Coordinates of N, CA and C in Angstrom, one line a residue:
P578 N 0.8 -1.2 0.0 CA 0.0 0.0 0.0 C 0.8 1.3 0.0
S579 N 1.9 1.3 0.7 CA 2.8 2.5 0.8 C 3.3 2.9 -0.6
M580 N 3.6 1.8 -1.4 CA 4.1 2.1 -2.8 C 3.0 2.8 -3.6
Y581 N 1.7 2.3 -3.5 CA 0.6 2.9 -4.3 C 0.4 4.3 -3.8
K582 N 0.5 4.5 -2.5 CA 0.2 5.8 -1.9 C 1.3 6.8 -2.5
M583 N 2.5 6.4 -2.5 CA 3.6 7.3 -3.0 C 3.4 7.6 -4.5
R584 N 3.0 6.6 -5.3 CA 2.8 6.8 -6.7 C 1.6 7.7 -6.9
A585 N 0.6 7.5 -6.2 CA -0.6 8.3 -6.4 C -0.4 9.7 -6.1
E586 N 0.4 10.0 -5.0 CA 0.7 11.3 -4.6 C 1.6 12.0 -5.6
A587 N 2.5 11.3 -6.2 CA 3.4 11.8 -7.2 C 2.6 12.1 -8.5
A588 N 1.6 11.2 -8.9 CA 0.8 11.4 -10.0 C -0.1 12.7 -9.9
E589 N -0.6 12.8 -8.6 CA -1.5 14.0 -8.4 C -0.7 15.3 -8.5
K590 N 0.5 15.3 -8.2 CA 1.3 16.6 -8.3 C 1.5 16.9 -9.8
L591 N 1.5 15.8 -10.6 CA 1.7 16.0 -12.1 C 0.3 16.3 -12.8
G592 N -0.7 16.2 -12.0 CA -2.1 16.5 -12.6 C -2.6 15.3 -13.4
V593 N -2.2 14.1 -13.0 CA -2.8 12.9 -13.7 C -3.3 11.9 -12.7
E594 N -4.2 11.0 -13.1 CA -4.8 10.0 -12.3 C -4.0 8.7 -12.6
L595 N -3.6 8.0 -11.5 CA -2.9 6.8 -11.6 C -3.8 5.6 -11.2
V596 N -3.9 4.6 -12.0 CA -4.7 3.4 -11.7 C -3.9 2.1 -12.0
Q597 N -4.2 1.1 -11.2 CA -3.5 -0.2 -11.4 C -4.5 -1.1 -12.2
I598 N -4.2 -1.5 -13.4 CA -5.1 -2.3 -14.3 C -5.1 -3.7 -13.8
V599 N -6.3 -4.3 -13.8 CA -6.4 -5.7 -13.5 C -6.5 -6.6 -14.8
P600 N -5.5 -7.4 -15.1 CA -5.5 -8.1 -16.4 C -6.3 -9.4 -16.3
T601 N -7.6 -9.3 -16.4 CA -8.5 -10.5 -16.4 C -9.3 -10.6 -17.7
A602 N -9.9 -11.7 -17.9 CA -10.8 -11.9 -19.1 C -11.9 -10.9 -19.0
E603 N -12.5 -10.7 -17.8 CA -13.6 -9.7 -17.7 C -13.1 -8.3 -18.0
C604 N -11.9 -7.9 -17.6 CA -11.4 -6.6 -17.9 C -11.2 -6.4 -19.4
I605 N -10.7 -7.5 -20.1 CA -10.5 -7.4 -21.5 C -11.8 -7.3 -22.3
Q606 N -12.8 -8.0 -21.9 CA -14.1 -7.9 -22.5 C -14.7 -6.5 -22.3
K607 N -14.5 -6.0 -21.1 CA -15.1 -4.7 -20.8 C -14.4 -3.6 -21.7
L608 N -13.1 -3.8 -21.9 CA -12.4 -2.8 -22.7 C -12.9 -2.9 -24.2
R609 N -13.1 -4.1 -24.7 CA -13.6 -4.3 -26.0 C -15.0 -3.7 -26.2
D610 N -15.9 -3.9 -25.2 CA -17.3 -3.4 -25.3 C -17.5 -2.0 -25.1
T611 N -16.8 -1.4 -24.1 CA -17.1 0.0 -23.6 C -15.9 0.9 -23.6
D612 N -14.7 0.4 -24.0 CA -13.5 1.2 -23.9 C -13.2 1.7 -22.5
T613 N -13.7 0.9 -21.5 CA -13.3 1.2 -20.1 C -12.8 -0.2 -19.6
L614 N -12.2 -0.1 -18.4 CA -11.7 -1.3 -17.8 C -11.7 -1.3 -16.3
L615 N -11.4 -2.5 -15.7 CA -11.4 -2.6 -14.3 C -10.0 -2.2 -13.8
A616 N -10.0 -1.4 -12.7 CA -8.7 -1.0 -12.2 C -8.8 -0.7 -10.7
Y617 N -7.6 -0.6 -10.1 CA -7.6 -0.2 -8.7 C -7.0 1.2 -8.6
Y618 N -7.5 2.0 -7.7 CA -6.9 3.4 -7.5 C -6.8 3.6 -6.0
W619 N -5.9 4.6 -5.7 CA -5.7 4.9 -4.3 C -6.7 6.0 -3.8
N620 N -7.6 5.6 -2.9 CA -8.6 6.6 -2.5 C -8.2 7.5 -1.3
G621 N -6.9 7.4 -1.0 CA -6.5 8.2 0.2 C -6.1 7.4 1.4
S622 N -6.6 6.2 1.5 CA -6.3 5.4 2.6 C -6.1 3.9 2.2
S623 N -6.6 3.5 1.0 CA -6.5 2.1 0.6 C -6.8 2.0 -0.9
L624 N -6.5 0.8 -1.4 CA -6.8 0.6 -2.9 C -8.3 0.2 -3.0
E625 N -8.9 0.8 -4.0 CA -10.3 0.6 -4.3 C -10.5 0.3 -5.7
K626 N -11.4 -0.7 -6.0 CA -11.7 -1.2 -7.3 C -12.7 -0.3 -8.0
K627 N -12.5 0.0 -9.3 CA -13.5 0.9 -9.9 C -13.4 0.6 -11.4
T628 N -14.4 1.2 -12.2 CA -14.3 1.2 -13.6 C -13.7 2.4 -14.1
A629 N -12.6 2.3 -14.9 CA -11.8 3.5 -15.3 C -11.9 3.6 -16.8
N630 N -11.7 4.8 -17.3 CA -11.6 5.0 -18.7 C -10.3 4.4 -19.2
R631 N -10.3 4.1 -20.5 CA -9.0 3.6 -21.1 C -7.9 4.6 -20.9
P632 N -6.8 4.2 -20.4 CA -5.7 5.2 -20.1 C -5.1 5.7 -21.4
L633 N -4.6 7.0 -21.3 CA -3.9 7.6 -22.4 C -2.5 7.0 -22.5
A634 N -1.9 6.7 -21.3 CA -0.6 6.2 -21.3 C -0.5 5.0 -20.3
C635 N 0.4 4.1 -20.5 CA 0.5 2.9 -19.6 C 1.9 2.5 -19.4
I636 N 2.2 2.1 -18.2 CA 3.5 1.5 -17.9 C 3.4 0.0 -17.8
D637 N 4.1 -0.7 -18.6 CA 4.1 -2.2 -18.6 C 5.0 -2.7 -17.5
E638 N 4.5 -3.3 -16.4 CA 5.3 -3.8 -15.4 C 5.2 -5.4 -15.3
S639 N 4.7 -6.0 -16.4 CA 4.4 -7.4 -16.4 C 5.7 -8.2 -16.4
G640 N 6.8 -7.7 -17.0 CA 8.0 -8.5 -17.1 C 7.9 -9.5 -18.2
R641 N 8.9 -10.4 -18.3 CA 9.0 -11.3 -19.4 C 8.0 -12.5 -19.2
K642 N 7.6 -12.7 -18.0 CA 6.7 -13.9 -17.8 C 5.2 -13.4 -17.7
A643 N 4.8 -12.6 -18.6 CA 3.5 -12.1 -18.6 C 2.5 -13.2 -19.0
T644 N 1.3 -13.1 -18.3 CA 0.3 -14.1 -18.5 C -0.4 -13.9 -19.9
T645 N -1.2 -14.9 -20.4 CA -1.9 -14.7 -21.6 C -2.8 -13.5 -21.6
E646 N -3.6 -13.4 -20.4 CA -4.5 -12.3 -20.3 C -3.8 -10.9 -20.3
T647 N -2.6 -10.9 -19.7 CA -1.8 -9.6 -19.7 C -1.4 -9.3 -21.1
K648 N -0.9 -10.2 -21.9 CA -0.5 -10.0 -23.3 C -1.7 -9.5 -24.1
K649 N -2.8 -10.1 -24.0 CA -4.0 -9.7 -24.7 C -4.5 -8.3 -24.4
L650 N -4.4 -8.0 -23.1 CA -4.8 -6.7 -22.6 C -3.9 -5.6 -23.2
L651 N -2.6 -5.9 -23.1 CA -1.6 -4.9 -23.6 C -1.8 -4.7 -25.1
A652 N -2.0 -5.8 -25.8 CA -2.2 -5.7 -27.3 C -3.4 -4.9 -27.6
L653 N -4.5 -5.1 -26.9 CA -5.7 -4.3 -27.1 C -5.6 -2.9 -26.8
L654 N -4.9 -2.6 -25.7 CA -4.7 -1.2 -25.3 C -3.9 -0.5 -26.4
M655 N -2.9 -1.1 -26.9 CA -2.1 -0.5 -28.0 C -2.9 -0.3 -29.2
E656 N -3.7 -1.3 -29.5 CA -4.6 -1.2 -30.7 C -5.6 0.0 -30.6
R657 N -6.1 0.2 -29.3 CA -7.0 1.3 -29.1 C -6.3 2.7 -29.0
G658 N -5.0 2.8 -29.0 CA -4.3 4.0 -29.0 C -3.6 4.4 -27.7
T659 N -3.6 3.6 -26.7 CA -2.9 3.8 -25.5 C -1.4 3.8 -25.8
R660 N -0.7 4.8 -25.3 CA 0.8 4.9 -25.5 C 1.5 4.3 -24.4
F661 N 2.5 3.5 -24.7 CA 3.3 2.8 -23.6 C 4.6 3.5 -23.3
V662 N 4.8 3.8 -22.1 CA 6.0 4.5 -21.6 C 7.2 3.6 -21.8
N663 N 7.0 2.3 -21.5 CA 8.1 1.4 -21.5 C 7.7 0.1 -22.2
Y664 N 7.1 0.1 -23.3 CA 6.6 -1.1 -24.0 C 7.8 -2.1 -24.2
R665 N 7.5 -3.4 -24.0 CA 8.5 -4.4 -23.9 C 9.4 -4.4 -25.2
A666 N 8.9 -4.3 -26.3 CA 9.7 -4.3 -27.6 C 10.7 -3.1 -27.6
T667 N 10.2 -1.9 -27.1 CA 11.1 -0.8 -27.0 C 12.2 -1.0 -26.0
K668 N 11.8 -1.6 -24.8 CA 12.8 -1.8 -23.8 C 13.9 -2.7 -24.3
E669 N 13.5 -3.8 -25.0 CA 14.5 -4.7 -25.5 C 15.4 -4.1 -26.6
Q670 N 14.8 -3.2 -27.4 CA 15.6 -2.6 -28.4 C 16.6 -1.6 -27.8
L671 N 16.1 -0.8 -26.8 CA 17.0 0.2 -26.2 C 18.0 -0.4 -25.2
A672 N 17.9 -1.7 -24.9 CA 18.9 -2.4 -24.1 C 20.2 -2.6 -24.9
D673 N 20.1 -2.4 -26.2 CA 21.3 -2.6 -27.1 C 22.1 -1.2 -27.1
K674 N 23.3 -1.3 -26.6 CA 24.1 0.0 -26.5 C 24.4 0.6 -27.9
W675 N 24.5 -0.2 -28.9 CA 24.8 0.3 -30.2 C 23.5 1.1 -30.7
V676 N 22.3 0.5 -30.5 CA 21.1 1.2 -30.8 C 21.0 2.5 -30.1
Q677 N 21.3 2.5 -28.8 CA 21.3 3.7 -27.9 C 22.3 4.8 -28.5
Y678 N 23.5 4.4 -28.9 CA 24.4 5.3 -29.5 C 23.9 6.0 -30.7
E679 N 23.4 5.2 -31.7 CA 22.9 5.7 -32.9 C 21.7 6.7 -32.7
L680 N 20.8 6.4 -31.8 CA 19.7 7.3 -31.5 C 20.2 8.6 -30.9
I681 N 21.1 8.5 -29.9 CA 21.6 9.7 -29.3 C 22.4 10.6 -30.3
K682 N 23.2 9.9 -31.1 CA 24.0 10.7 -32.1 C 23.1 11.4 -33.1
K683 N 22.0 10.8 -33.5 CA 21.1 11.4 -34.4 C 20.4 12.7 -33.8
S684 N 20.3 12.6 -32.4 CA 19.6 13.7 -31.7 C 20.5 14.9 -31.6
G685 N 21.8 14.8 -31.9 CA 22.7 15.9 -31.9 C 23.4 16.1 -30.5
V686 N 23.2 15.2 -29.6 CA 23.8 15.2 -28.3 C 25.2 14.7 -28.4
S687 N 26.2 15.4 -27.7 CA 27.6 15.0 -27.7 C 27.7 13.7 -27.0
I688 N 28.4 12.8 -27.6 CA 28.6 11.4 -27.0 C 30.0 10.9 -27.5
P689 N 30.7 10.1 -26.6 CA 32.0 9.6 -27.0 C 31.9 8.7 -28.3
Q690 N 32.9 8.8 -29.1 CA 33.0 8.0 -30.4 C 32.8 6.5 -30.0
T691 N 32.0 5.9 -30.8 CA 31.6 4.5 -30.6 C 31.6 3.7 -31.9
A692 N 31.9 2.4 -31.9 CA 31.9 1.6 -33.0 C 31.6 0.1 -32.6
I693 N 31.1 -0.7 -33.6 CA 31.1 -2.1 -33.3 C 32.5 -2.7 -33.2
L694 N 32.7 -3.5 -32.3 CA 34.1 -4.1 -32.1 C 34.5 -5.0 -33.2
T695 N 35.6 -4.7 -33.9 CA 36.2 -5.5 -34.9 C 37.7 -5.4 -34.7
R696 N 38.4 -6.2 -35.4 CA 39.9 -6.1 -35.4 C 40.3 -4.7 -35.8
E697 N 39.7 -4.2 -36.9 CA 40.0 -2.9 -37.4 C 39.7 -1.8 -36.5
S698 N 38.4 -1.8 -35.9 CA 38.0 -0.7 -35.0 C 38.9 -0.7 -33.7
L699 N 39.3 -1.9 -33.2 CA 40.2 -2.0 -32.1 C 41.5 -1.3 -32.3
A700 N 42.1 -1.6 -33.5 CA 43.4 -1.0 -33.8 C 43.2 0.6 -34.0
E701 N 42.1 1.0 -34.7 CA 41.9 2.4 -34.9 C 41.7 3.2 -33.7
F702 N 40.9 2.6 -32.7 CA 40.6 3.4 -31.5 C 41.8 3.4 -30.6
L703 N 42.6 2.4 -30.6 CA 43.8 2.4 -29.7 C 44.9 3.4 -30.3
K704 N 44.9 3.6 -31.6 CA 45.7 4.7 -32.1 C 45.3 6.1 -31.8
S705 N 43.9 6.2 -31.7 CA 43.3 7.6 -31.6 C 43.2 8.0 -30.2
Y706 N 43.0 7.1 -29.2 CA 42.6 7.4 -27.9 C 43.5 6.7 -26.8
P707 N 43.9 7.4 -25.8 CA 44.8 6.7 -24.8 C 44.0 5.7 -23.9
V708 N 42.7 5.9 -23.8 CA 41.8 4.9 -23.1 C 40.6 4.6 -23.9
V709 N 40.3 3.3 -24.0 CA 39.1 2.8 -24.7 C 38.3 1.8 -23.8
F710 N 37.0 1.8 -24.0 CA 36.2 0.9 -23.3 C 35.6 -0.1 -24.3
I711 N 35.6 -1.4 -23.9 CA 34.9 -2.4 -24.7 C 33.7 -3.0 -23.8
K712 N 32.5 -2.9 -24.4 CA 31.3 -3.3 -23.6 C 30.4 -4.2 -24.4
P713 N 29.8 -5.2 -23.7 CA 28.8 -6.0 -24.3 C 27.6 -5.1 -24.7
R714 N 27.1 -5.4 -25.9 CA 26.0 -4.5 -26.3 C 24.7 -4.6 -25.4
S715 N 24.5 -5.7 -24.8 CA 23.3 -5.9 -24.0 C 23.5 -6.0 -22.5
A716 N 24.7 -5.8 -22.0 CA 24.9 -5.9 -20.6 C 24.7 -4.6 -19.9
S717 N 24.7 -4.6 -18.6 CA 24.5 -3.3 -17.8 C 25.4 -3.5 -16.5
Q718 N 25.5 -2.4 -15.8 CA 26.2 -2.3 -14.5 C 27.7 -2.7 -14.7
G719 N 28.2 -2.4 -15.8 CA 29.7 -2.7 -16.0 C 30.0 -4.1 -16.3
K720 N 29.1 -5.0 -16.4 CA 29.4 -6.5 -16.6 C 30.0 -6.7 -17.9
G721 N 31.1 -7.5 -17.9 CA 31.8 -7.9 -19.1 C 32.6 -6.7 -19.8
Q722 N 32.8 -5.7 -19.0 CA 33.5 -4.5 -19.6 C 35.0 -4.6 -19.5
I723 N 35.7 -4.2 -20.5 CA 37.1 -4.2 -20.6 C 37.6 -2.7 -20.8
V724 N 38.5 -2.2 -19.9 CA 39.1 -0.9 -20.0 C 40.5 -1.1 -20.4
I725 N 40.9 -0.5 -21.6 CA 42.3 -0.6 -22.1 C 42.9 0.8 -22.0
T726 N 44.1 0.8 -21.4 CA 44.9 2.1 -21.3 C 46.2 1.9 -22.1
R727 N 46.5 2.8 -23.0 CA 47.7 2.7 -23.8 C 48.8 3.6 -23.2
A728 N 50.0 3.1 -23.0 CA 51.1 3.9 -22.4 C 52.4 3.4 -22.9
E729 N 53.2 4.2 -23.6 CA 54.6 3.9 -24.0 C 54.7 2.5 -24.7
G730 N 53.8 2.3 -25.6 CA 53.9 1.1 -26.4 C 53.3 -0.2 -25.9
S731 N 52.9 -0.1 -24.6 CA 52.3 -1.3 -24.0 C 50.8 -1.0 -23.7
Y732 N 50.1 -2.0 -23.3 CA 48.6 -1.8 -23.1 C 48.3 -2.5 -21.7
R733 N 47.5 -1.8 -20.9 CA 47.0 -2.3 -19.7 C 45.5 -2.6 -19.9
A734 N 45.1 -3.8 -19.7 CA 43.6 -4.2 -19.9 C 43.1 -4.6 -18.6
R735 N 42.0 -3.9 -18.2 CA 41.3 -4.2 -16.9 C 40.0 -4.8 -17.2
I736 N 39.7 -6.0 -16.7 CA 38.4 -6.7 -17.0 C 37.5 -6.6 -15.8
S737 N 36.3 -6.1 -16.0 CA 35.4 -5.8 -14.8 C 35.0 -7.1 -14.1
D738 N 34.8 -8.2 -14.8 CA 34.4 -9.4 -14.2 C 35.6 -10.0 -13.4
G739 N 35.6 -9.8 -12.1 CA 36.7 -10.3 -11.2 C 37.8 -9.2 -11.0
E740 N 37.6 -8.1 -11.7 CA 38.5 -7.0 -11.6 C 40.0 -7.4 -11.9
K741 N 40.2 -8.2 -12.9 CA 41.5 -8.7 -13.3 C 42.2 -7.7 -14.2
S742 N 43.5 -7.6 -14.1 CA 44.3 -6.6 -14.8 C 45.4 -7.3 -15.6
Y743 N 45.6 -7.0 -16.8 CA 46.6 -7.7 -17.6 C 47.5 -6.6 -18.3
L744 N 48.8 -6.9 -18.4 CA 49.7 -6.0 -19.1 C 50.2 -6.7 -20.4
C745 N 49.8 -6.1 -21.5 CA 50.2 -6.7 -22.8 C 51.3 -5.8 -23.4
R746 N 52.4 -6.4 -23.7 CA 53.6 -5.7 -24.3 C 53.4 -5.4 -25.7
T747 N 52.6 -6.2 -26.4 CA 52.4 -5.9 -27.9 C 50.9 -5.9 -28.2
Y748 N 50.6 -5.3 -29.3 CA 49.2 -5.2 -29.8 C 48.7 -6.6 -30.1
K749 N 49.5 -7.5 -30.6 CA 49.1 -8.9 -30.9 C 48.6 -9.6 -29.7
N750 N 49.4 -9.4 -28.6 CA 48.9 -10.1 -27.3 C 47.6 -9.5 -26.8
L751 N 47.5 -8.1 -26.9 CA 46.3 -7.5 -26.5 C 45.1 -8.0 -27.3
H752 N 45.3 -8.1 -28.6 CA 44.2 -8.5 -29.5 C 43.7 -9.9 -29.1
A753 N 44.7 -10.8 -28.9 CA 44.4 -12.2 -28.5 C 43.6 -12.2 -27.2
L754 N 44.0 -11.3 -26.2 CA 43.2 -11.3 -25.0 C 41.8 -10.8 -25.2
V755 N 41.6 -9.7 -26.0 CA 40.3 -9.2 -26.2 C 39.4 -10.2 -26.9
M756 N 40.0 -10.9 -27.9 CA 39.2 -11.9 -28.6 C 38.8 -13.1 -27.7
R757 N 39.7 -13.4 -26.8 CA 39.4 -14.5 -25.8 C 38.3 -14.1 -24.8
C758 N 38.3 -12.8 -24.5 CA 37.3 -12.3 -23.5 C 35.9 -12.0 -24.1
T759 N 35.9 -11.6 -25.4 CA 34.7 -11.2 -26.0 C 34.0 -12.2 -26.9
G760 N 34.8 -13.2 -27.4 CA 34.2 -14.2 -28.2 C 33.7 -13.6 -29.5
E761 N 32.4 -13.4 -29.7 CA 31.8 -12.8 -30.9 C 31.9 -11.3 -30.8
C762 N 32.8 -10.7 -31.7 CA 33.0 -9.3 -31.7 C 31.8 -8.5 -31.9
S763 N 30.9 -8.9 -32.8 CA 29.7 -8.1 -33.1 C 28.8 -7.9 -32.0
A764 N 28.9 -8.7 -30.9 CA 28.1 -8.5 -29.7 C 28.6 -7.5 -28.8
H765 N 29.7 -6.8 -29.2 CA 30.4 -5.8 -28.3 C 30.5 -4.5 -29.1
I766 N 30.7 -3.4 -28.3 CA 31.0 -2.1 -28.9 C 32.4 -1.7 -28.3
I767 N 33.0 -0.8 -29.0 CA 34.2 -0.2 -28.5 C 34.0 1.3 -28.4
Q768 N 34.4 2.0 -27.3 CA 34.0 3.3 -27.1 C 35.2 4.2 -26.6
Q769 N 35.3 5.4 -27.1 CA 36.3 6.3 -26.6 C 36.2 6.6 -25.1
G770 N 37.4 6.5 -24.4 CA 37.4 6.8 -23.0 C 37.5 8.4 -22.9
V771 N 36.8 8.9 -21.9 CA 36.8 10.4 -21.7 C 37.2 10.7 -20.3
A772 N 37.8 11.9 -20.1 CA 38.2 12.3 -18.8 C 36.9 12.6 -18.0
V773 N 36.9 12.1 -16.8 CA 35.8 12.2 -15.9 C 36.1 12.9 -14.6
A774 N 35.1 13.6 -14.0 CA 35.4 14.3 -12.8 C 35.5 13.3 -11.6
K775 N 36.2 13.7 -10.6 CA 36.4 12.9 -9.4 C 36.2 13.6 -8.1
I776 N 35.8 12.9 -7.1 CA 35.6 13.5 -5.8 C 36.3 12.5 -4.8
R777 N 37.3 13.0 -4.1 CA 38.2 12.2 -3.2 C 38.8 11.0 -4.0
D778 N 39.2 11.3 -5.2 CA 39.9 10.4 -6.1 C 39.0 9.2 -6.5
R779 N 37.7 9.5 -6.5 CA 36.7 8.5 -7.0 C 35.8 9.1 -8.1
V780 N 35.6 8.4 -9.2 CA 34.8 9.0 -10.3 C 33.3 9.0 -9.8
F781 N 32.6 10.0 -10.4 CA 31.2 10.1 -10.1 C 30.5 10.6 -11.3
D782 N 29.2 10.4 -11.4 CA 28.3 11.0 -12.4 C 26.9 11.3 -11.9
F783 N 26.2 12.0 -12.6 CA 24.8 12.3 -12.3 C 23.9 11.7 -13.3
R784 N 22.8 11.1 -12.8 CA 21.8 10.6 -13.7 C 20.5 11.4 -13.5
I785 N 19.9 11.9 -14.6 CA 18.8 12.7 -14.5 C 17.6 12.1 -15.3
I786 N 16.5 12.0 -14.8 CA 15.3 11.5 -15.4 C 14.4 12.6 -15.9
C787 N 14.1 12.7 -17.1 CA 13.2 13.8 -17.7 C 12.0 13.1 -18.2
Q788 N 10.8 13.8 -18.0 CA 9.6 13.3 -18.6 C 8.8 14.5 -19.2
R789 N 8.1 14.2 -20.3 CA 7.4 15.2 -21.0 C 6.0 15.5 -20.4
T790 N 5.7 16.8 -20.1 CA 4.5 17.2 -19.5 C 3.4 17.2 -20.6
R791 N 2.1 17.4 -20.1 CA 1.0 17.6 -21.1 C 1.2 18.7 -22.1
C792 N 1.9 19.7 -21.6 CA 2.2 20.9 -22.5 C 3.3 20.6 -23.5
G793 N 3.9 19.5 -23.4 CA 5.0 19.2 -24.3 C 6.4 19.5 -23.9
R794 N 6.5 20.1 -22.7 CA 7.8 20.5 -22.1 C 8.4 19.4 -21.4
M795 N 9.8 19.3 -21.4 CA 10.5 18.3 -20.6 C 10.7 18.8 -19.2
S796 N 10.4 17.9 -18.2 CA 10.5 18.3 -16.8 C 11.4 17.3 -16.1
I797 N 12.3 17.8 -15.3 CA 13.2 16.9 -14.5 C 12.4 16.3 -13.3
T798 N 12.2 15.0 -13.3 CA 11.5 14.4 -12.2 C 12.3 13.6 -11.2
A799 N 13.6 13.4 -11.5 CA 14.5 12.7 -10.6 C 15.9 13.0 -10.9
C800 N 16.8 13.1 -9.9 CA 18.2 13.3 -10.2 C 19.0 12.6 -9.0
Y801 N 20.0 11.8 -9.4 CA 20.8 11.2 -8.3 C 22.3 11.1 -8.8
M802 N 23.1 11.0 -7.8 CA 24.6 10.9 -8.1 C 25.1 9.5 -7.8
R803 N 26.0 9.1 -8.6 CA 26.6 7.8 -8.4 C 28.1 7.9 -8.3
V804 N 28.7 7.3 -7.3 CA 30.1 7.4 -7.0 C 30.7 6.0 -7.1
G805 N 31.9 5.9 -7.9 CA 32.5 4.7 -8.1 C 33.4 4.2 -7.0
S806 N 33.8 3.0 -7.0 CA 34.7 2.5 -5.9 C 36.1 3.0 -6.2
P807 N 37.0 3.0 -5.2 CA 38.4 3.5 -5.4 C 39.0 2.7 -6.6
R808 N 39.8 3.5 -7.4 CA 40.5 3.0 -8.5 C 39.6 2.5 -9.7
S809 N 38.3 2.6 -9.6 CA 37.4 2.2 -10.6 C 37.3 3.3 -11.7
H810 N 37.1 2.8 -13.0 CA 36.9 3.7 -14.1 C 35.5 4.1 -14.3
Q811 N 34.6 3.5 -13.5 CA 33.2 3.8 -13.7 C 32.5 4.0 -12.3
A812 N 31.4 4.9 -12.5 CA 30.6 5.2 -11.3 C 29.3 4.3 -11.5
N813 N 29.3 3.2 -11.0 CA 28.3 2.2 -11.3 C 27.7 1.6 -10.1
L814 N 26.3 1.6 -10.0 CA 25.6 1.0 -8.9 C 26.0 -0.4 -8.6
G815 N 26.3 -1.2 -9.6 CA 26.7 -2.6 -9.4 C 28.2 -2.8 -9.1
K816 N 28.9 -1.7 -9.0 CA 30.4 -1.8 -8.8 C 30.9 -1.0 -7.6
R817 N 30.0 -0.6 -6.7 CA 30.4 0.2 -5.6 C 31.1 -0.6 -4.5

C-alpha cells in the first residue's frame, strides 16, 4: 500500500490519475465493449476497485513472464491508441548499447565516439585514444566491460568481471586477450574513453530522469549521483 500511496501522490502533483489495471478476461471484454476497464486506484487510505476510462498512457510492469490475459490486454490497449511509456519491444531494443548510441547521435547530443568491435576498430581506436572501453551490447552495470589504457607502447587491460588486470607488451597479445574475453566481436562495442570528474579520487556522475508534460515541455522528475569504488573507471551502482 505504501508504494501505491507514494505513486498516487506523485501522479497527483503532475495532474494525472494513476490506476492499477487488473488483467483479467472480464477486464479485456469490458475494454472491447465499452472502452473502459477494471482497475484499482488509491482513495487516500487504501486501494479501491472501480471502472476506469481507457488510459492515455500505460507503464508495462508485467516483465518477461506475462500471462496470456496480460498480453491480450496490452495488445488491445495498444490497438485502441494507448501509448506505452516502456513497451517491452522498445525496452528490448534500447537495451542494445549500439542502438542507444545511434539514437543519441542522431539527436545531436555530444557522445563519445563508438563503433562495433572488430579487429580494425580496435586498432583504430587504440591509435586515436589513450583509453578505450569495450562493452557487451546488451549488458549493464559494467558487466563484461574491458578498459584498455595505452602507455609507452604497451597496453593495460582491466576486466570488470573479477577486476582482473593484464599488461600486454604488444598489440598482438592485446588482440588475443580481447578476442578471448569477447568471443563474438559483433556482440560488443568499443568506445572512446573520456576524462571524468572525481571526488576524493573516485569517479562520479549524475543521472537525470526527464519526462514530457502535457504541455510538451520536458520536466526533470528525478536526479541522483553515483560514486565509483576506489581505482574504478566507472561510477556504477553494481560496482560500488
